[in-house]
Every structure is written in C-alpha cells, then in structure tokens.
mmCIF file of C-alpha atoms in Angstrom:
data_model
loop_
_atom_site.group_PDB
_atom_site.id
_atom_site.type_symbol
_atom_site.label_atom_id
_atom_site.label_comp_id
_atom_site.label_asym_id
_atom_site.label_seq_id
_atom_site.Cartn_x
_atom_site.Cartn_y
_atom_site.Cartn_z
ATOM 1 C CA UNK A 1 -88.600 -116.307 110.590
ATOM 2 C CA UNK A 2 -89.422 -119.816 111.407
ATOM 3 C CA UNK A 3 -90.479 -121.360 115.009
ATOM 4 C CA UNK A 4 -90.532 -124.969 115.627
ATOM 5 C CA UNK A 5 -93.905 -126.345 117.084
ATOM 6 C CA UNK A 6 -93.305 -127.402 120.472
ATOM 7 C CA UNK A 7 -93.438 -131.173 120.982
ATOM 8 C CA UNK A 8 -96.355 -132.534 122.951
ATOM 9 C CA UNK A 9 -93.994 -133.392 126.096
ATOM 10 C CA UNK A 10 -92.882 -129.790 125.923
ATOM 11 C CA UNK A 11 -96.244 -128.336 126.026
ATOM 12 C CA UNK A 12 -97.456 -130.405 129.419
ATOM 13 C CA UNK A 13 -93.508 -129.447 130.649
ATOM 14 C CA UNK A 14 -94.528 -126.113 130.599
ATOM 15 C CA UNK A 15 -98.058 -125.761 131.260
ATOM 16 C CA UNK A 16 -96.471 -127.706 134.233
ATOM 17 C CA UNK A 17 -94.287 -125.221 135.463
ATOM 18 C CA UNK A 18 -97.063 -122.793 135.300
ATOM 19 C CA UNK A 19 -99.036 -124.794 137.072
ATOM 20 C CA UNK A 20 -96.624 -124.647 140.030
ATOM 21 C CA UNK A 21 -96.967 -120.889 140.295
ATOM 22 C CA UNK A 22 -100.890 -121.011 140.246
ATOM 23 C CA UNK A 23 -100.350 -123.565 142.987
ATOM 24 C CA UNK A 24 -98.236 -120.952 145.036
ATOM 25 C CA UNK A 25 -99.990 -117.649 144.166
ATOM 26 C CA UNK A 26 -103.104 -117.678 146.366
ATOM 27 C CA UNK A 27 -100.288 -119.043 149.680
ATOM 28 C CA UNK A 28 -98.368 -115.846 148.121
ATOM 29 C CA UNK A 29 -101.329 -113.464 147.947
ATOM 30 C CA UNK A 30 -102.103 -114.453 151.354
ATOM 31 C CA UNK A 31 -99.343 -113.702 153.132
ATOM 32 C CA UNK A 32 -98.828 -110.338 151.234
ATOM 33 C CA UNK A 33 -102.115 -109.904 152.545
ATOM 34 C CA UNK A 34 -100.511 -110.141 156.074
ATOM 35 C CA UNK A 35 -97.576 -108.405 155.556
ATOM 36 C CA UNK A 36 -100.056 -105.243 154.719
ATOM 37 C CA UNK A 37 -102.922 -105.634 157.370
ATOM 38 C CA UNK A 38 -99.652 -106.587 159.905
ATOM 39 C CA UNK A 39 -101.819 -109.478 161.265
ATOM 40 C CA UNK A 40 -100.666 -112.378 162.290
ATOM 41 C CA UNK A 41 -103.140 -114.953 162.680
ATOM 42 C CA UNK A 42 -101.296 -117.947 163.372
ATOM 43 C CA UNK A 43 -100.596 -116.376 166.577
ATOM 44 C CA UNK A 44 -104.034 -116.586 167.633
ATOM 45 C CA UNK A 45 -105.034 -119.808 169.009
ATOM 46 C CA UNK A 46 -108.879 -120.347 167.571
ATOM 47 C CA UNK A 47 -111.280 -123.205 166.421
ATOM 48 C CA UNK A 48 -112.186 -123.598 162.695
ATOM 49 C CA UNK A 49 -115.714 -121.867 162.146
ATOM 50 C CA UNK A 50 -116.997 -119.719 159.442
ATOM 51 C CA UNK A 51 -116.775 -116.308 159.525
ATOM 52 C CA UNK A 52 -119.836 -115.130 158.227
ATOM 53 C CA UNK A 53 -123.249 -116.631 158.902
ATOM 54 C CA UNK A 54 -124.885 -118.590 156.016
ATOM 55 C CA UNK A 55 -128.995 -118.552 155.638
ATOM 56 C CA UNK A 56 -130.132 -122.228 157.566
ATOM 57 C CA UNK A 57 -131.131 -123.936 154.416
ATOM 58 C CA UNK A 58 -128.098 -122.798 152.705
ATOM 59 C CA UNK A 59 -125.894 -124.233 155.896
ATOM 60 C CA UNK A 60 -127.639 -127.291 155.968
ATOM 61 C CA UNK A 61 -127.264 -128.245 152.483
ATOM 62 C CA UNK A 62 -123.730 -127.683 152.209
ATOM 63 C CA UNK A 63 -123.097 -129.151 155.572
ATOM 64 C CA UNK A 64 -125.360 -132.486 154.240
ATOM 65 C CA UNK A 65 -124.302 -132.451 150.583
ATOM 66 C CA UNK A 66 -121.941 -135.646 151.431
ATOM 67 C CA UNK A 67 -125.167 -137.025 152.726
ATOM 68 C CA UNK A 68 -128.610 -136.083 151.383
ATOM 69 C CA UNK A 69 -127.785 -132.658 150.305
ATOM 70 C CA UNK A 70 -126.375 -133.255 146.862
ATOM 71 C CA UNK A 71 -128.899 -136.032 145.942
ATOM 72 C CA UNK A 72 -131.436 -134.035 146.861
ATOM 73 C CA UNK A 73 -130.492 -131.541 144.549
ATOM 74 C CA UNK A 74 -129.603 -134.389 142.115
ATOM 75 C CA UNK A 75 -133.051 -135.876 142.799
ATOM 76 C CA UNK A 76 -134.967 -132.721 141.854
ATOM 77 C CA UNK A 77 -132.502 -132.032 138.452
ATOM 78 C CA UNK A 78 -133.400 -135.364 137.606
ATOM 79 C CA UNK A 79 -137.053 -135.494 137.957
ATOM 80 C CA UNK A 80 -136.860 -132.205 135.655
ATOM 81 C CA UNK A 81 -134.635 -133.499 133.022
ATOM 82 C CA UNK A 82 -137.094 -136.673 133.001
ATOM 83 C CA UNK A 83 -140.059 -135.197 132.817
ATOM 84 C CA UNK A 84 -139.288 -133.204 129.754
ATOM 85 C CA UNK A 85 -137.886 -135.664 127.764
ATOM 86 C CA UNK A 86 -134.168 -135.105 128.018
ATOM 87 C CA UNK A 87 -133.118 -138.434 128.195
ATOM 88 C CA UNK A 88 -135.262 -139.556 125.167
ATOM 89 C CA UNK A 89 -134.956 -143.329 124.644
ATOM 90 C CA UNK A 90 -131.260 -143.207 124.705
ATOM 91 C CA UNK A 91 -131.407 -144.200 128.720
ATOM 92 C CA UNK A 92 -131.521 -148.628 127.923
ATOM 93 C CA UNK A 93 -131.100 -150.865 130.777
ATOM 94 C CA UNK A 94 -127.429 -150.948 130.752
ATOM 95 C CA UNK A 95 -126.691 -147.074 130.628
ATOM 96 C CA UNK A 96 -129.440 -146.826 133.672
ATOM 97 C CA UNK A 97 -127.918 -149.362 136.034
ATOM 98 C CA UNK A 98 -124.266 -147.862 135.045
ATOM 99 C CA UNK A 99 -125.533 -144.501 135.801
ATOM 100 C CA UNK A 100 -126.927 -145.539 139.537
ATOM 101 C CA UNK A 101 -124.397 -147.393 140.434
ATOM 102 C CA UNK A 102 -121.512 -144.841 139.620
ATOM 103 C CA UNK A 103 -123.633 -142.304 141.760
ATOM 104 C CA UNK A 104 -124.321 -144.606 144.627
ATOM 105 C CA UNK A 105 -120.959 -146.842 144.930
ATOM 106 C CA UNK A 106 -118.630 -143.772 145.210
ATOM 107 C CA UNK A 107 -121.028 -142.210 147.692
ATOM 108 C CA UNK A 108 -121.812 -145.019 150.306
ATOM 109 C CA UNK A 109 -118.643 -147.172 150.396
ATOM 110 C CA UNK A 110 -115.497 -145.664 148.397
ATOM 111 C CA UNK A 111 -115.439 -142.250 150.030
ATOM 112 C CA UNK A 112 -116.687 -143.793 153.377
ATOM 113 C CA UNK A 113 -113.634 -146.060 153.336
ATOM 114 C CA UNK A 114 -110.759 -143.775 152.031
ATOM 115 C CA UNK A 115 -112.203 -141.086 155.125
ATOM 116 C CA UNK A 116 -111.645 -143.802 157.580
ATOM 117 C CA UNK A 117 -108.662 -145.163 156.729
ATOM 118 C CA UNK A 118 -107.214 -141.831 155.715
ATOM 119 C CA UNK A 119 -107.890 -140.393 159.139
ATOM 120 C CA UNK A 120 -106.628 -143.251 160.515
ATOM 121 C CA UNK A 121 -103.051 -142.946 158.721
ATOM 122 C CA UNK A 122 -103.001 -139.371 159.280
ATOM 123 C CA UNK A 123 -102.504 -139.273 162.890
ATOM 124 C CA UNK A 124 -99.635 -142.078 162.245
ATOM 125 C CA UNK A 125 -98.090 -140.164 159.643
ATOM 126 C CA UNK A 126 -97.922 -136.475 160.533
ATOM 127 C CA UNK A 127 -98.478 -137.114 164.522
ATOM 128 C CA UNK A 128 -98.005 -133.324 165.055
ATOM 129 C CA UNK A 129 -100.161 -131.604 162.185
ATOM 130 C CA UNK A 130 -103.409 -132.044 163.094
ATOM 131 C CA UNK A 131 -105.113 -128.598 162.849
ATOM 132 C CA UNK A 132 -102.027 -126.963 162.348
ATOM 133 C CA UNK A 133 -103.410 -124.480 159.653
ATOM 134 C CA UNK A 134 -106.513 -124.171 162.067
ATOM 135 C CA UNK A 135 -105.654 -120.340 161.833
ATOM 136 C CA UNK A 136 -105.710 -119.671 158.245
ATOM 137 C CA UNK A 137 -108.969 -117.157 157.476
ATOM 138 C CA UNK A 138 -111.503 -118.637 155.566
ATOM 139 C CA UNK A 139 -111.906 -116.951 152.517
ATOM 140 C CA UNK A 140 -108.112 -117.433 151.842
ATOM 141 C CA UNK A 141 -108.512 -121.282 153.038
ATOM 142 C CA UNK A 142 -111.359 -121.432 150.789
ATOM 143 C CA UNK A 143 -108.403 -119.989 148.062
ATOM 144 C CA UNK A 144 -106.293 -122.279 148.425
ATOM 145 C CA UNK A 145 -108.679 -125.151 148.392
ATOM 146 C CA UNK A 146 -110.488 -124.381 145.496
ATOM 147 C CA UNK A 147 -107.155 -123.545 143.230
ATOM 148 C CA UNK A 148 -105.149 -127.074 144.709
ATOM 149 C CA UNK A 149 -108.666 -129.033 144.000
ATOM 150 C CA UNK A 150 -109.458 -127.948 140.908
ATOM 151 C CA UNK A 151 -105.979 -127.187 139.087
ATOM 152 C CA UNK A 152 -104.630 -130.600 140.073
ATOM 153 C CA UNK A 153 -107.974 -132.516 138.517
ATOM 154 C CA UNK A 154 -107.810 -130.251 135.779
ATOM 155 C CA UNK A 155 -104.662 -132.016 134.530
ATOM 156 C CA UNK A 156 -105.527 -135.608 136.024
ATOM 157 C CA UNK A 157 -108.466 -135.120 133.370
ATOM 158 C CA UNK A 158 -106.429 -133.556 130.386
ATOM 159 C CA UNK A 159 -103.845 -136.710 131.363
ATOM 160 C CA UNK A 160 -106.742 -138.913 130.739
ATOM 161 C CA UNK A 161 -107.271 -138.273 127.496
ATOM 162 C CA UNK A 162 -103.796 -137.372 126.256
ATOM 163 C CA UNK A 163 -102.100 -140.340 127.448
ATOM 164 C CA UNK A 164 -103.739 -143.932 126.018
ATOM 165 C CA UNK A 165 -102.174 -146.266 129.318
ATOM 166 C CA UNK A 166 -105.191 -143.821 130.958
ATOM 167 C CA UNK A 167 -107.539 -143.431 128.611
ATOM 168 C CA UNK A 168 -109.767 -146.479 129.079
ATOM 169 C CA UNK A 169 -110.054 -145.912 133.130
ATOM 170 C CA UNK A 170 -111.693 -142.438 131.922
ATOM 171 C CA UNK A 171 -113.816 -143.912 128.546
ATOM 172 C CA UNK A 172 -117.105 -144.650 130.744
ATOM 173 C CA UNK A 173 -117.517 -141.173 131.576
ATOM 174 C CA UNK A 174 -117.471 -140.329 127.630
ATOM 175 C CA UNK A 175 -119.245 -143.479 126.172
ATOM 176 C CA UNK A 176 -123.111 -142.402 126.771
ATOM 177 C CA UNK A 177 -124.710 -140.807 124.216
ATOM 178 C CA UNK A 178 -126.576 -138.201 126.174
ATOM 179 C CA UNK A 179 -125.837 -135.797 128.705
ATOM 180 C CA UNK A 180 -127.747 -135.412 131.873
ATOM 181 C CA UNK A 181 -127.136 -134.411 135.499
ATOM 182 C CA UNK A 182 -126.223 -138.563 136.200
ATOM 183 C CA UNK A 183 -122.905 -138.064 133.752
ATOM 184 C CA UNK A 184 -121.009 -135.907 136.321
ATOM 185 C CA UNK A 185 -120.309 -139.430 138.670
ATOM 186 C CA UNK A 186 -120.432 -141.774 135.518
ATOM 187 C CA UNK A 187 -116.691 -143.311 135.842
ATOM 188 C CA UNK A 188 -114.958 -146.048 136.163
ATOM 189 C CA UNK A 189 -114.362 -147.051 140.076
ATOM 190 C CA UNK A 190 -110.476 -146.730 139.528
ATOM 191 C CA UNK A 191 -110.333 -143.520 137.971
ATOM 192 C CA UNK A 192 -112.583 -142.424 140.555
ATOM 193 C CA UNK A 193 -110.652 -143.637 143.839
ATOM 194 C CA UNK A 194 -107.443 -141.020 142.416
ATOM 195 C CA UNK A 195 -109.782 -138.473 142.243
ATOM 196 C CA UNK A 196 -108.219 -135.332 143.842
ATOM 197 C CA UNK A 197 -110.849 -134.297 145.795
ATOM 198 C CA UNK A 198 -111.344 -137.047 148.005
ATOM 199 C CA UNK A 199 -108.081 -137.079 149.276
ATOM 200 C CA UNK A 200 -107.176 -133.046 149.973
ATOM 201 C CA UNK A 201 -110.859 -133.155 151.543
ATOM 202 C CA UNK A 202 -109.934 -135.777 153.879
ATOM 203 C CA UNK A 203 -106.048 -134.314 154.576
ATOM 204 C CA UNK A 204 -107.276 -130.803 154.965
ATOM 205 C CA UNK A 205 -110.002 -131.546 157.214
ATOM 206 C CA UNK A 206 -107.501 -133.455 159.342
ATOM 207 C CA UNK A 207 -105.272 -129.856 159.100
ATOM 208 C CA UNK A 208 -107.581 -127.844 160.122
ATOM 209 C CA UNK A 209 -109.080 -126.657 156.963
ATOM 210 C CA UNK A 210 -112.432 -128.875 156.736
ATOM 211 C CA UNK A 211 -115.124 -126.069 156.190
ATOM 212 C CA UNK A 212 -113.188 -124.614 153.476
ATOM 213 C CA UNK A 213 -112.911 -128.093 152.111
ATOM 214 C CA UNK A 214 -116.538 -128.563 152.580
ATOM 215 C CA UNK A 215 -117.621 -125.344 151.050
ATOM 216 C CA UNK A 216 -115.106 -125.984 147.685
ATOM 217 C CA UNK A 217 -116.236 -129.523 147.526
ATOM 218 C CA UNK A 218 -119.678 -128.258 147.738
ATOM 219 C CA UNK A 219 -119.699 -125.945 145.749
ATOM 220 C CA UNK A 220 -117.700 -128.095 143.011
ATOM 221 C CA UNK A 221 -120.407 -130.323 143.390
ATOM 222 C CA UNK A 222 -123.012 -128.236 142.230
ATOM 223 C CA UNK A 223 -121.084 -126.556 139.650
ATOM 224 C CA UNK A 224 -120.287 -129.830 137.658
ATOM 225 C CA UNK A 225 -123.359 -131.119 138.274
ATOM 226 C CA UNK A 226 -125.246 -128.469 136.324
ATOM 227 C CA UNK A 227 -122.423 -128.478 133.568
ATOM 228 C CA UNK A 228 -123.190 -132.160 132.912
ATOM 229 C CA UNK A 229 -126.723 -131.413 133.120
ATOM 230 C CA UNK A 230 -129.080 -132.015 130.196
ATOM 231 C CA UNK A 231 -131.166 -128.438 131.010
ATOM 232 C CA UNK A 232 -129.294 -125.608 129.261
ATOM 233 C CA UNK A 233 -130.139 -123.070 132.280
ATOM 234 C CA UNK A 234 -126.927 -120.814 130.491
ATOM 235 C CA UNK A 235 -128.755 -120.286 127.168
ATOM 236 C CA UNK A 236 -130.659 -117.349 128.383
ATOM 237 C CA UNK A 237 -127.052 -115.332 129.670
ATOM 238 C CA UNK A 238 -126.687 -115.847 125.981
ATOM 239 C CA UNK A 239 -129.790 -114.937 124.231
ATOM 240 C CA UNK A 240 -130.889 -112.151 126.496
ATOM 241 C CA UNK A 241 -129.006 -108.579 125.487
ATOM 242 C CA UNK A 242 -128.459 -107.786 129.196
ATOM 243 C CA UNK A 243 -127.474 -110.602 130.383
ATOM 244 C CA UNK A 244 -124.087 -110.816 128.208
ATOM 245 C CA UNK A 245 -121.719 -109.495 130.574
ATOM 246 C CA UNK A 246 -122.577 -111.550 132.959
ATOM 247 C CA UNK A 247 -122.419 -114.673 130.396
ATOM 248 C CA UNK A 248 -118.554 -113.382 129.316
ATOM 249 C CA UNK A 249 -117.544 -113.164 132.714
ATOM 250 C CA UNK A 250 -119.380 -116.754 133.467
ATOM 251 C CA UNK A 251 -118.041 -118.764 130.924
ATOM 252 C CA UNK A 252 -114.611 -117.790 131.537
ATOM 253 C CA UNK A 253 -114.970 -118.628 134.745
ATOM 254 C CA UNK A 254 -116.501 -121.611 135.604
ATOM 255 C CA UNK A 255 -117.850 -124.718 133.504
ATOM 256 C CA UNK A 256 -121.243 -124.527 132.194
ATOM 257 C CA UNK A 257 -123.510 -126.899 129.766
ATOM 258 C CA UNK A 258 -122.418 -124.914 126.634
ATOM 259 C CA UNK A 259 -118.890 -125.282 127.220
ATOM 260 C CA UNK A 260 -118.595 -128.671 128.491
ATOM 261 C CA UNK A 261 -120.721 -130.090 127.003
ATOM 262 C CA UNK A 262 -118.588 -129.651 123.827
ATOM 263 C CA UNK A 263 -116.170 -131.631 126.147
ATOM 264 C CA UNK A 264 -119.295 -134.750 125.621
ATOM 265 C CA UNK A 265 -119.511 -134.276 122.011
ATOM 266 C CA UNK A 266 -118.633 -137.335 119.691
ATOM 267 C CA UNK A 267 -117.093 -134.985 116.703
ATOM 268 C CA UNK A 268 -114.709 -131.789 116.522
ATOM 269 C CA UNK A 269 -116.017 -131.383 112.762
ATOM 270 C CA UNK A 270 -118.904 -129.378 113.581
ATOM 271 C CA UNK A 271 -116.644 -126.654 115.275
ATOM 272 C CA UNK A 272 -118.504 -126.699 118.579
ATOM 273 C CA UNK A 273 -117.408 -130.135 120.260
ATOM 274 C CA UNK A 274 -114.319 -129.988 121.903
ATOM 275 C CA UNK A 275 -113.767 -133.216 123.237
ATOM 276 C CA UNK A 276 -109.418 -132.947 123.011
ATOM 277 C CA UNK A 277 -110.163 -130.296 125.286
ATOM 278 C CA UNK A 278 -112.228 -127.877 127.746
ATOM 279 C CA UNK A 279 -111.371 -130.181 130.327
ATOM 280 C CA UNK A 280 -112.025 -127.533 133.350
ATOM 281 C CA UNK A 281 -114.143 -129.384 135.815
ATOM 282 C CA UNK A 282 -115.052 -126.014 138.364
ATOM 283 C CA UNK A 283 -113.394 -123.696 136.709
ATOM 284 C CA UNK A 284 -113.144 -123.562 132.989
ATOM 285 C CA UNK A 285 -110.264 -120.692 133.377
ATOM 286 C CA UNK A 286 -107.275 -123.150 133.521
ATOM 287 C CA UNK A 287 -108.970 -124.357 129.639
ATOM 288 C CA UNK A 288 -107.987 -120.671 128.576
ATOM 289 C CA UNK A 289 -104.422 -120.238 130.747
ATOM 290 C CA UNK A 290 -102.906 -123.140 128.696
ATOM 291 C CA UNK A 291 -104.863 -122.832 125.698
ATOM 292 C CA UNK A 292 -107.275 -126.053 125.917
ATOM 293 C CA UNK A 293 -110.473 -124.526 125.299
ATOM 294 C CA UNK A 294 -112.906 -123.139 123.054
ATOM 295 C CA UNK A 295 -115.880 -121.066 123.553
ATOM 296 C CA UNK A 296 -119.176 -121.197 120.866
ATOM 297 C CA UNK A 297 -121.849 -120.901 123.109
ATOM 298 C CA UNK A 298 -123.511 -123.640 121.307
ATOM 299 C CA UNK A 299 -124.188 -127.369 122.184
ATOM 300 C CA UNK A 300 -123.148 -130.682 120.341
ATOM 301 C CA UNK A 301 -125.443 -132.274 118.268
ATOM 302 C CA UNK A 302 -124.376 -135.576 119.336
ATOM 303 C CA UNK A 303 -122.859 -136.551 122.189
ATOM 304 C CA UNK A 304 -120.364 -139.995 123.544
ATOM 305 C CA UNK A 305 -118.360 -142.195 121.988
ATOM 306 C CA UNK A 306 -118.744 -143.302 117.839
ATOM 307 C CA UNK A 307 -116.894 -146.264 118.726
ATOM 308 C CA UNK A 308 -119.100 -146.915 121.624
ATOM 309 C CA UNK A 309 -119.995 -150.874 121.528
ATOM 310 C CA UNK A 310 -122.340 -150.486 124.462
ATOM 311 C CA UNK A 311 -120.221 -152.743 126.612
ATOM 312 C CA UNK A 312 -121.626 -154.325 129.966
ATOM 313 C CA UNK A 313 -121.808 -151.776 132.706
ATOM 314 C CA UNK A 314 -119.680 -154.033 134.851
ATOM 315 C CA UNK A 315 -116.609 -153.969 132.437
ATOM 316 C CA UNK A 316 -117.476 -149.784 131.782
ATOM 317 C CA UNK A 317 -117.416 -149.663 135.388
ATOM 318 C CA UNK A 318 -114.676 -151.849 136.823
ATOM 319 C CA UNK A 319 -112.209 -152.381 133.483
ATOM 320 C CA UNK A 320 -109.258 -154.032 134.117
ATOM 321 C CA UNK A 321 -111.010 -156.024 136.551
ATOM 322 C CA UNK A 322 -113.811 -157.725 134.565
ATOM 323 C CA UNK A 323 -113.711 -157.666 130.659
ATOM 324 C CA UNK A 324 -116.360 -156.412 128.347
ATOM 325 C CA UNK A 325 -117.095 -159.658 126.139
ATOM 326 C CA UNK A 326 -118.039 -157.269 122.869
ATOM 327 C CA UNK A 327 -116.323 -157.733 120.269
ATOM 328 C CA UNK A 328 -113.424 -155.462 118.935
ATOM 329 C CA UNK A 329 -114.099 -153.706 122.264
ATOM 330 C CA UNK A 330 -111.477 -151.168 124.357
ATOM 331 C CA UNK A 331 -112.357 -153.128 127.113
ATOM 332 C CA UNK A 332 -112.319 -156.497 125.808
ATOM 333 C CA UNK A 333 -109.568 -158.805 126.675
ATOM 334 C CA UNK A 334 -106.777 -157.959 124.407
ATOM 335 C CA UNK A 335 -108.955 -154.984 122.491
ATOM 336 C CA UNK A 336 -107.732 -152.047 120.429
ATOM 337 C CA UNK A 337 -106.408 -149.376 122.188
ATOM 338 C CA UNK A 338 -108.952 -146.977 119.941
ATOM 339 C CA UNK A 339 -108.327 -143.870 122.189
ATOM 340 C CA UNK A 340 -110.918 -140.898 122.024
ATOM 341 C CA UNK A 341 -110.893 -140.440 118.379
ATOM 342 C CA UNK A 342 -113.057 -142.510 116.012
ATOM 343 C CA UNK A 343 -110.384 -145.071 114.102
ATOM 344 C CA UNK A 344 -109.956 -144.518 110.536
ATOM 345 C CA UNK A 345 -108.990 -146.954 107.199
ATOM 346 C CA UNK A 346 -107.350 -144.125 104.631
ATOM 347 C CA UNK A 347 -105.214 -141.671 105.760
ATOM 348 C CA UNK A 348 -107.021 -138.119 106.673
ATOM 349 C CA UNK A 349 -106.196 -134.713 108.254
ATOM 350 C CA UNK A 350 -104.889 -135.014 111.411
ATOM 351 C CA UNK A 351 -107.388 -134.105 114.162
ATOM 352 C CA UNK A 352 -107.046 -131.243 116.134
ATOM 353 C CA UNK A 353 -104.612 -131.681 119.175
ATOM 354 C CA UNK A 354 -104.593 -129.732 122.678
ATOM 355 C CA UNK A 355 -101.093 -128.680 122.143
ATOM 356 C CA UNK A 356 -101.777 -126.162 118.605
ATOM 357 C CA UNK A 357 -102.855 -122.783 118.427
ATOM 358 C CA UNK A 358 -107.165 -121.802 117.942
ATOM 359 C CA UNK A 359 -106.108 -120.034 115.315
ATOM 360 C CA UNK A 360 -104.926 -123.353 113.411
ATOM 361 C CA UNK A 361 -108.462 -124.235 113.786
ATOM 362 C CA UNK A 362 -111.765 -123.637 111.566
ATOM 363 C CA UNK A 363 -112.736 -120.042 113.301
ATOM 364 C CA UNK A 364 -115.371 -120.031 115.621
ATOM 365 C CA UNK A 365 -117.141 -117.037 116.795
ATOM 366 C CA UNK A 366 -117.179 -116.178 120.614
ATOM 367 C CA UNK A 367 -119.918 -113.386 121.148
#
C-alpha cells in the first residue's frame, strides 16, 4: 500500500499544530504541578527574586551579559580562536567590519531602543498587567521562557530558509566562509529587529518574569555562541569512551559546533552539512521532534555560501535598504533570487528537502 508524500504546506501545517502543544505543555505541567503540591502561589503576594543563590561571579555575569558580560566572554573566545589560527586568512576587510558591526549595532542601539519604547507601550497597552505573573516559581518561569523563546525562533529560522520572500534578510548570517564565535550576531539588521527574543525579554520583564528572561536569554547566549564557535570544545564527548553518554544526551539536547555547524556548511553532498536543516538555535531537540536534523558528529569541510559574491557589508547588512553593486548578486538591484542552494545549468537530483524522511537520505552513522 501506497502513501502520498505530504506537500511542503502540509508538513509546516502540522509541525505547526504540534508546535502549539509544546507551547502549552510546560503552562500544563505547571499547574498539574499545583494541583498535586495543592499550592497556590498566585495567592501569595511576593517580589520577583531567585530562589536559589548563584556563586557572585556567576550572578554578575548573567546579570551583566546585556552589558559587558557576554563580550567579555566573547572577547576571551575570540582572542583564543585568533590566536590559533581559526580564522586563517579567510577574515578580509569586508567580512571583519560586517562581523563588528553586527555584534555592536544590535547591542548598543537596536535592543536599547525596542526596551524603551517597548516599556513605554506596555504600560499603554495592558495598563493592568504589569507583574501580573510576578508569582509564577522560577524554575517553571524559567520553563516557559526557554520553550516560548526558543520554539518560536526555531521556526522564524526554518521560515528563513524555506520560504525565498525571507531568505535574503537571513543570507548574511550564511555567506562567510568560516565559522567563529562572531557568526552567532552576523545578520542582517531586519532579520534581527523580529528576533523573538528581544521582544518576550522585554514583555516578560514588564510581567513579572524578567530573571527568568534574563537567565534563558543568558544562557541562550552562551549556548549559541559556542555552537557558532570555531573551537570544537564537543569533540572530546565524542572521542573519549566515557564521555559518550554524556555526548548522546548533549547533542540531543542543545546545539553544539558538530551539529550546527553542519547548519554553516556550503554542501549536503558530503553527508555531514545540513544546511536545509538543524536549525535549533538553544535547543537542537525541536531539529529531531519534526524531523529537521541530522546527527554525524563530524564538521563541514567548507563552510558559507558557493554563490557568495562577497557583497559590501553595508548591502549584507542592511539589504533592501542599500544594494550590493556585484554583479548577478541576491542583493543587487533586481538580482536572482538564488536561494540557499548553489544554481545549476542541467537538470540534477533534487536536493534534499526538510520535509522527507532520513532514511531517503545517503545513511549516516550516529554513534
């Protein structure tokens, strides 16, 4: 017996729908949680603090990492990746001042601004709400932050490179060929002011819920920032005998070099890059609840875009804006609309597609 393959739409209807319930099942698990222990917290009336006592350095970073924590950390990944050679000579003029200008812009005037005016507009908007889910525990705030966060820029990513009207706004974080720590804020300024995270951090802080939105955003910070990262710190979960459970559980989990970096890779021929999917930013688990990923535990040989045309870092960062003025460019006035996959002249398999089965695809081993 015969089944007909489900048509892309189909596919993204229902990973939709399951979406939904992922949405509602830590709200769910925490009021079962409730019902059980017969508390009822939002009785209470309490101030939003944490209920367990971090070490000081640990507190201060994550309570700085909008400031100097993260770039600290940043700084110090950096300096490492540098001074072994990481970078190579693949780091020109125009990748450098796109790089450090994606990292700084966001940081000291686009999240600034959409703070401000977003807690201005809150008050305006839902007069009454402020710290109305002051009561919710932490751990299960921390739940529900991490699973809204990360879920719904899961699928603003897969969108990006499923649908072509988005593709372009998401290109600039693809086109280098290298990875390093400096890819994981590498986009262009539009895609970037949609970004999930800035938003719920902002709303949820204005609910009642900002140290659980500091300690997911925190967290998520560090997490993608050593996925992107040129230093393969996972290899040894890999290559060390007692180590493997740990690696299984980890790169189910969460997203580490090995996996997305396959994300970075310029090919799917190889059987390690992945670039049509493992689109998990935090947490690589939604790449294996709707079938998106693949796990190798090996890393691209190439990385970026084999279309790339090197265009300006002005048109890579601020496309439709300004125009790159290359040639047969994406971001050219009136250029191709090339998508993610190299164009070809004859006809040739079709390339593998997030919506069909692993199996379909040349076997990989997952140890």
């Amino acid at each position: 017996m015969t089944t007909t393959a489900k048509t892309p739409t189909q596919v993204i209807l229902k990973d939709s729908l399951i979406s939904l319930l992922l949405y509602v099942l830590p709200i769910s698990l925490m009021f079962l949680w409730f019902y059980i222990s017969g508390s009822r917290p939002w009785e209470t009336i309490r101030t939003e603090h944490l209920s367990f006592r971090a070490p000081a350095l640990l507190e201060a970073v994550f309570n700085n990492l909008k400031t100097w924590g993260l770039p600290a950390i940043m700084l110090v990944v950096g300096i490492v990746e540098f001074s072994v050679g990481l970078y190579e000579n693949r780091w020109t003029k125009n990748e450098r001042i796109l790089d450090i200008v994606c990292f700084i812009l966001p940081k000291i005037v686009l999240r600034p601004l959409i703070a401000y005016f977003g807690l201005q507009l809150l008050p305006l908007v839902l007069p009454n709400a402020k710290d109305a889910f002051v009561w919710v525990p932490f751990w299960w705030a921390f739940a529900i932050m991490a699973v809204a966060d990360d879920l719904t820029q899961y699928w603003y990513h897969r969108l990006h490179h499923q649908l072509p009207l988005l593709w372009r706004f998401h290109r600039t974080h693809h086109s280098a060929p290298y990875m390093g720590m400096a890819m994981a804020s590498r986009q262009n300024i539009i895609y970037t002011m949609f970004f999930s995270q800035i938003y719920l951090t902002v709303a949820l802080t204005y609910l009642g819920l900002g140290y659980a939105a500091l300690f997911v955003g925190g967290i998520k910070s560090l997490i993608t920032t050593a996925a992107h990262s040129s230093i393969k710190w996972d290899k040894p979960f890999y290559t060390i005998r007692w180590l493997n459970p740990v690696a299984w559980v980890m790169e189910r989990v969460i997203s580490t070099p090995a996996t997305h970096h396959a994300h970075h890779a310029d090919t799917t021929d190889d059987g390690i890059g992945n670039y049509k999917g493992n689109f998990g930013n935090m947490f690589f688990i939604w790449d294996l609840i709707f079938g998106t990923g693949i796990i190798t535990r090996q890393y691209p040989a190439a990385y970026g875009l084999k279309h790339y045309k090197e265009e300006e870092w002005y048109a890579q960062l601020l496309w439709p804006i300004f125009k790159s003025k290359k040639a047969g460019s994406e971001l050219a006035k009136n250029g191709p609309e090339v998508g993610d996959e190299l164009p070809v002249e004859a006809p040739v398999a079709p390339p593998y597609a997030f919506w069909e089965k692993e199996e379909n695809r040349t076997p990989v081993a997952v140890k």
